[in-house]
Short mmCIF file of C-alpha atoms and ligand atoms in Angstrom, two decimals:
data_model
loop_
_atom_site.label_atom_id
_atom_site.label_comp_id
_atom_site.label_asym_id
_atom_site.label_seq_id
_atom_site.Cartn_x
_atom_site.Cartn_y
_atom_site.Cartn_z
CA UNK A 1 162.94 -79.30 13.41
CA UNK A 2 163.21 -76.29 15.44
CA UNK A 3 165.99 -78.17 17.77
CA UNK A 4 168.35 -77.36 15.11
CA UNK A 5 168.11 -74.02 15.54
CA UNK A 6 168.47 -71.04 17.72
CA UNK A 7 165.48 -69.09 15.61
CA UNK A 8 163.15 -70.42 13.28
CA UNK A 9 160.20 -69.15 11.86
CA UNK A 10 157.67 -70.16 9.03
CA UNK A 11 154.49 -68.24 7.94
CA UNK A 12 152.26 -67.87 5.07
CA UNK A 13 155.00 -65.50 3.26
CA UNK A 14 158.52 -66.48 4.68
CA UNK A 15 160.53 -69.04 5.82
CA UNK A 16 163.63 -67.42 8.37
CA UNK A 17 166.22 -69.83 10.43
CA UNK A 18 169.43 -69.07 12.28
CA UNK A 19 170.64 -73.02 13.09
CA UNK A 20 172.65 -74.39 15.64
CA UNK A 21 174.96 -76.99 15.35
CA UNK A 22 172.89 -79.89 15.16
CA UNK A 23 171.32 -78.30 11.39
CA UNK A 24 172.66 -81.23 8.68
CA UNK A 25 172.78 -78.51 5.48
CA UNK A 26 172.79 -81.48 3.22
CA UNK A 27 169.70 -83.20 4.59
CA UNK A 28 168.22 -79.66 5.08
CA UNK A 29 169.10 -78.02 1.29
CA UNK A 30 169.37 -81.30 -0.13
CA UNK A 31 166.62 -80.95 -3.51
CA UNK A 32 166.25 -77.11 -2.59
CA UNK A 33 166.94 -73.97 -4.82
CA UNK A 34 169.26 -71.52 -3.32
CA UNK A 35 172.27 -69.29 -3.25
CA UNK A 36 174.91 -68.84 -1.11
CA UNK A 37 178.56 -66.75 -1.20
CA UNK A 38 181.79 -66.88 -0.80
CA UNK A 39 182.10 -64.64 1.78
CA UNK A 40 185.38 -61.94 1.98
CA UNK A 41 184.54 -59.59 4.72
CA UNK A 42 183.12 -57.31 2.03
CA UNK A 43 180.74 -54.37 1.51
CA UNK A 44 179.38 -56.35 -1.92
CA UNK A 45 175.55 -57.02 -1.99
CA UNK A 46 174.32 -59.56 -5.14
CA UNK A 47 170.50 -59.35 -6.57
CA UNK A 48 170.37 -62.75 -6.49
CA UNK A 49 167.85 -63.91 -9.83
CA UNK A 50 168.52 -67.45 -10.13
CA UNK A 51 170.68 -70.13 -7.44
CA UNK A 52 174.34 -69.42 -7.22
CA UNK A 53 177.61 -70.26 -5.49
CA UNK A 54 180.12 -69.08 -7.18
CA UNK A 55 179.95 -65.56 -6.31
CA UNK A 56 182.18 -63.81 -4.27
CA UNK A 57 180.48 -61.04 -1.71
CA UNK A 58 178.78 -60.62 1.54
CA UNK A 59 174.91 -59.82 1.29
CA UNK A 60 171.71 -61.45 -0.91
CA UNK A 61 168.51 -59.72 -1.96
CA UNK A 62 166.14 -61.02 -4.07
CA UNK A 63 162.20 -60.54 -4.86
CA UNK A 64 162.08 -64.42 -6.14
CA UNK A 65 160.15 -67.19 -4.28
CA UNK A 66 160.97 -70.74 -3.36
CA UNK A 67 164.50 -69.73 -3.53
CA UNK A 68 166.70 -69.65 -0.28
CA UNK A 69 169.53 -66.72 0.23
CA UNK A 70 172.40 -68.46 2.90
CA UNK A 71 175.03 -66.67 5.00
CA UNK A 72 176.97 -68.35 6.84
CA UNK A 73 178.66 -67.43 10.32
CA UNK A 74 180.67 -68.82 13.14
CA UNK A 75 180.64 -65.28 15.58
CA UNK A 76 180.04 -63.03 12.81
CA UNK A 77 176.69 -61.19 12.67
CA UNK A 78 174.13 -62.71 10.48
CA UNK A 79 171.68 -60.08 9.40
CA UNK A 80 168.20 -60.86 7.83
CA UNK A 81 165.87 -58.50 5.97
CA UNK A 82 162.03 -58.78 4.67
CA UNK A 83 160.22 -56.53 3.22
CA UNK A 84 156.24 -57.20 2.74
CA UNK A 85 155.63 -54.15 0.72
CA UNK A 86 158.17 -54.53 -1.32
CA UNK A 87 158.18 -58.41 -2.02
CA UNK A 88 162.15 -58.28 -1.38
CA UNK A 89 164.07 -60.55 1.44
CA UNK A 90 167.93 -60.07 2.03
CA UNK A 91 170.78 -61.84 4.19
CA UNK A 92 173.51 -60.20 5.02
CA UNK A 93 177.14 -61.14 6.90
CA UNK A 94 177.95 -58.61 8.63
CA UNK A 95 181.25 -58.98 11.03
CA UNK A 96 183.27 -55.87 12.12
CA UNK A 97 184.58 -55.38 8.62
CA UNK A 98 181.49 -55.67 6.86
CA UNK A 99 179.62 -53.16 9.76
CA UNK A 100 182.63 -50.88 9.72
CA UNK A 101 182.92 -50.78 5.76
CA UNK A 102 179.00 -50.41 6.18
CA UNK A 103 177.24 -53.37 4.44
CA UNK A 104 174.07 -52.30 5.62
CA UNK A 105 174.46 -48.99 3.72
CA UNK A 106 174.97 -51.58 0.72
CA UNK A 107 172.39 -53.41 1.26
CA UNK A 108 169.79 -50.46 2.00
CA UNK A 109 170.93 -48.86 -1.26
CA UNK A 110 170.40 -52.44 -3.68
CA UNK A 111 166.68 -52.56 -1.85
CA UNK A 112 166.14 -49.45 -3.67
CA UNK A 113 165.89 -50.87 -6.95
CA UNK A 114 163.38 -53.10 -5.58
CA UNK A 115 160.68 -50.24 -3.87
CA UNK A 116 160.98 -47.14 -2.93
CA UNK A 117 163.01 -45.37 0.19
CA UNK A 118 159.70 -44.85 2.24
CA UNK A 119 159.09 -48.72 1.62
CA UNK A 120 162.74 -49.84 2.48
CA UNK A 121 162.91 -47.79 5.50
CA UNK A 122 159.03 -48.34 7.06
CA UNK A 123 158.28 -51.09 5.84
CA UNK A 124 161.63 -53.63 6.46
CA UNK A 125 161.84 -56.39 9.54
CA UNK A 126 164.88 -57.02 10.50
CA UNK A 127 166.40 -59.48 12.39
CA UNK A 128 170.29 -59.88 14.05
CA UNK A 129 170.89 -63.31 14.26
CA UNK A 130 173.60 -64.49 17.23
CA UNK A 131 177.28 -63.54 17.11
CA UNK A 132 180.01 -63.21 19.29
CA UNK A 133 178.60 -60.27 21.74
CA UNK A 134 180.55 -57.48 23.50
CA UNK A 135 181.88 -59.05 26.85
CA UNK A 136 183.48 -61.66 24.41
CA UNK A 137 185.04 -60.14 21.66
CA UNK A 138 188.28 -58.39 22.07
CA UNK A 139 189.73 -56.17 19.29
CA UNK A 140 193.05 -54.04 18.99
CA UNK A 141 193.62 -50.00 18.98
CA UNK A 142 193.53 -50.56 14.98
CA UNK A 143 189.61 -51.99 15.05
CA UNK A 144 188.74 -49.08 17.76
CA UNK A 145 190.69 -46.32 15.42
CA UNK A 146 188.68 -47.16 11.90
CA UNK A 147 185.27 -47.17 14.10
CA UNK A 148 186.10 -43.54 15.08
CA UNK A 149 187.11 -42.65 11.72
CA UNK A 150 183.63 -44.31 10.31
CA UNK A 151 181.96 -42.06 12.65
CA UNK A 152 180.84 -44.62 15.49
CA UNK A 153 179.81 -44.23 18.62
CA UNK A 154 182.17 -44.86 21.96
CA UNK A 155 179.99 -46.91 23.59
CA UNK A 156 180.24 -49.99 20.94
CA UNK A 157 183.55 -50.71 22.76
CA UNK A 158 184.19 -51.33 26.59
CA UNK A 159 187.52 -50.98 28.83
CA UNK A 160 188.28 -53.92 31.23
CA UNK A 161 191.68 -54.74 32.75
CA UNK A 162 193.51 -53.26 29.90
CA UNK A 163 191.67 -54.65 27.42
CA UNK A 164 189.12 -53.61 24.44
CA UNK A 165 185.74 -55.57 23.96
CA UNK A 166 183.88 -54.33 20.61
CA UNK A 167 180.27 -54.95 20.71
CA UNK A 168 179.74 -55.79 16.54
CA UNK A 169 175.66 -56.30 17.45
CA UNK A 170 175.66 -52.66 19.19
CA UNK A 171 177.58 -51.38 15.93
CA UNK A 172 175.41 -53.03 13.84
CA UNK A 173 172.37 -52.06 15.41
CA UNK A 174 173.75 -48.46 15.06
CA UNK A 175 174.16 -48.44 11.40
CA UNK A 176 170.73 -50.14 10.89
CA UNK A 177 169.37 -46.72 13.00
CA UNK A 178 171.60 -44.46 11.02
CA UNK A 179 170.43 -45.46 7.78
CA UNK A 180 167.10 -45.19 8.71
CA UNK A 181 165.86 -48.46 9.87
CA UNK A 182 163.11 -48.51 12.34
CA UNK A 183 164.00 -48.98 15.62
CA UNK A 184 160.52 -50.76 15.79
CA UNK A 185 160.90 -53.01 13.22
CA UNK A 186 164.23 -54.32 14.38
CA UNK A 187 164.78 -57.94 16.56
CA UNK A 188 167.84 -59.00 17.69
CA UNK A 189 168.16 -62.68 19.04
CA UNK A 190 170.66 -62.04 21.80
CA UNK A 191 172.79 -65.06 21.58
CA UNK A 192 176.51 -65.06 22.11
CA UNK A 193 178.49 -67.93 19.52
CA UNK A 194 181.31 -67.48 22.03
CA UNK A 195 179.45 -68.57 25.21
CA UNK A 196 176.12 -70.68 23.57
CA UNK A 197 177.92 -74.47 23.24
CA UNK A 198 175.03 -75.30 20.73
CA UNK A 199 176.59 -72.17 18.63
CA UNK A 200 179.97 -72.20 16.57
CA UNK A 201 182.67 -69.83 17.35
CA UNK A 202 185.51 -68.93 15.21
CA UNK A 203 187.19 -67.25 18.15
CA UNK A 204 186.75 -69.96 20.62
CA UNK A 205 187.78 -73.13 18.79
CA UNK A 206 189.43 -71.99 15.27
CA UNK A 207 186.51 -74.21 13.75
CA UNK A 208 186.08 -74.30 10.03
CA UNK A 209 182.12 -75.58 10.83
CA UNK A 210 179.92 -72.39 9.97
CA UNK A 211 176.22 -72.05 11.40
CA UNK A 212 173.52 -71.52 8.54
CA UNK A 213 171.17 -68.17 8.26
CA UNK A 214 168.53 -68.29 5.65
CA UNK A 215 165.60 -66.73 4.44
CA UNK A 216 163.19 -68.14 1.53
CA UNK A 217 159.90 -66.20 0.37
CA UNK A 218 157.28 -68.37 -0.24
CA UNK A 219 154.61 -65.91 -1.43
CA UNK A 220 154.82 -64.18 -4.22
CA UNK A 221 152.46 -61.23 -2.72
CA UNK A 222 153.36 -57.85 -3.17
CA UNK A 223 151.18 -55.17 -1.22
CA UNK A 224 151.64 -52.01 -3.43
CA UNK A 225 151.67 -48.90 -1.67
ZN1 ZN B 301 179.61 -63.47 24.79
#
């Protein structure tokens, strides 16, 4: 099982993997309740109630168990959210649009209608799945130009030999701290899409093959605070 992926975990209350590209989604999903998007670079976070595939957006958060939420990547940032206290669990896709047009803001803000903002910000584990990482990812003057205008800091980008390197994991992990994320609470499984060969990369090869990030509650426990 946990060849097929770069992270996988499974305890009494949650089920989290980031796969590789040995993970068959058919064989894996295959008899299993769960939603996934069509993803458009957005800001757009769905409560997700019952299975769906038809919607169009860029994060899942839901309270309901047995039921996995799906983003997909190929050097975008997959983000994962789960909140004990509040009995909610989110996935997020997060690439420099989505962190620049602030997703996580979006995604913090839904979470509210499931517990409070002292629960959402203390008491959610978060994880950054891999991506394409900052000594692979080269962007234009536009990309650095709409960072600065958002308000983010220099050091997400690098210089070298005339070129510009954004560092979307470094962004993202600056958002999560803006917003009020625990610094804490926050694991980031530093794998690069470009360089890992068991990882896909949009950049590298063009591929249409996406890598699968999920997260399923099993429990339906709910420590009230
Ligand atoms: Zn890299």
């Amino acid at each position: 099982m946990t060849e097929k992926f770069a992270f996988y975990l499974k305890d009494n209350d949650f089920e989290i993997g980031f796969s590789n590209r040995y993970f068959d989604f058919e064989k894996f999903f295959s008899g299993k309740k769960f939603s996934i998007l069509k993803q458009i670079h957005s800001d757009i976070v769905h409560r997700v109630e019952t299975p769906f595939s038809d919607k169009e957006g860029d994060g899942l958060i839901s309270d309901k168990k047995e039921l996995y939420l799906i983003i997909k990547t190929a050097d975008c940032y997959p983000v994962i959210f789960y909140n004990k206290k509040g009995g909610f669990i989110g996935a997020v896709h997060a690439g420099w649009r989505g962190t620049y047009k602030n997703i996580i803001k979006s995604f913090k803000e839904k979470a509210l209608e499931y517990a409070s903002l002292k629960t959402v910000l203390n008491d959610t584990e978060v994880i950054v799945g891999p991506g394409i990482c900052g000594n692979c990812y080269e962007v234009k003057d536009d990309v650095v130009k709409l960072f600065k205008e958002a308000g983010f800091e220099d050091n997400i980008f690098k210089e070298e030999k005339g070129k510009i390197f954004l560092d979307v994991r470094k962004a993202i992990n600056f958002t999560l701290a803006k917003e009020g994320f625990l610094p804490e609470n926050i694991k980031n499984i530093n794998l690069c899409t470009f360089e890992d060969p068991t990882l896909y990369s949009y950049r590298k090869d063009k591929t249409k093959k996406r890598l699968y990030n999920f997260i399923k509650k099993i429990n339906n426990k709910k420590i009230l605070d």
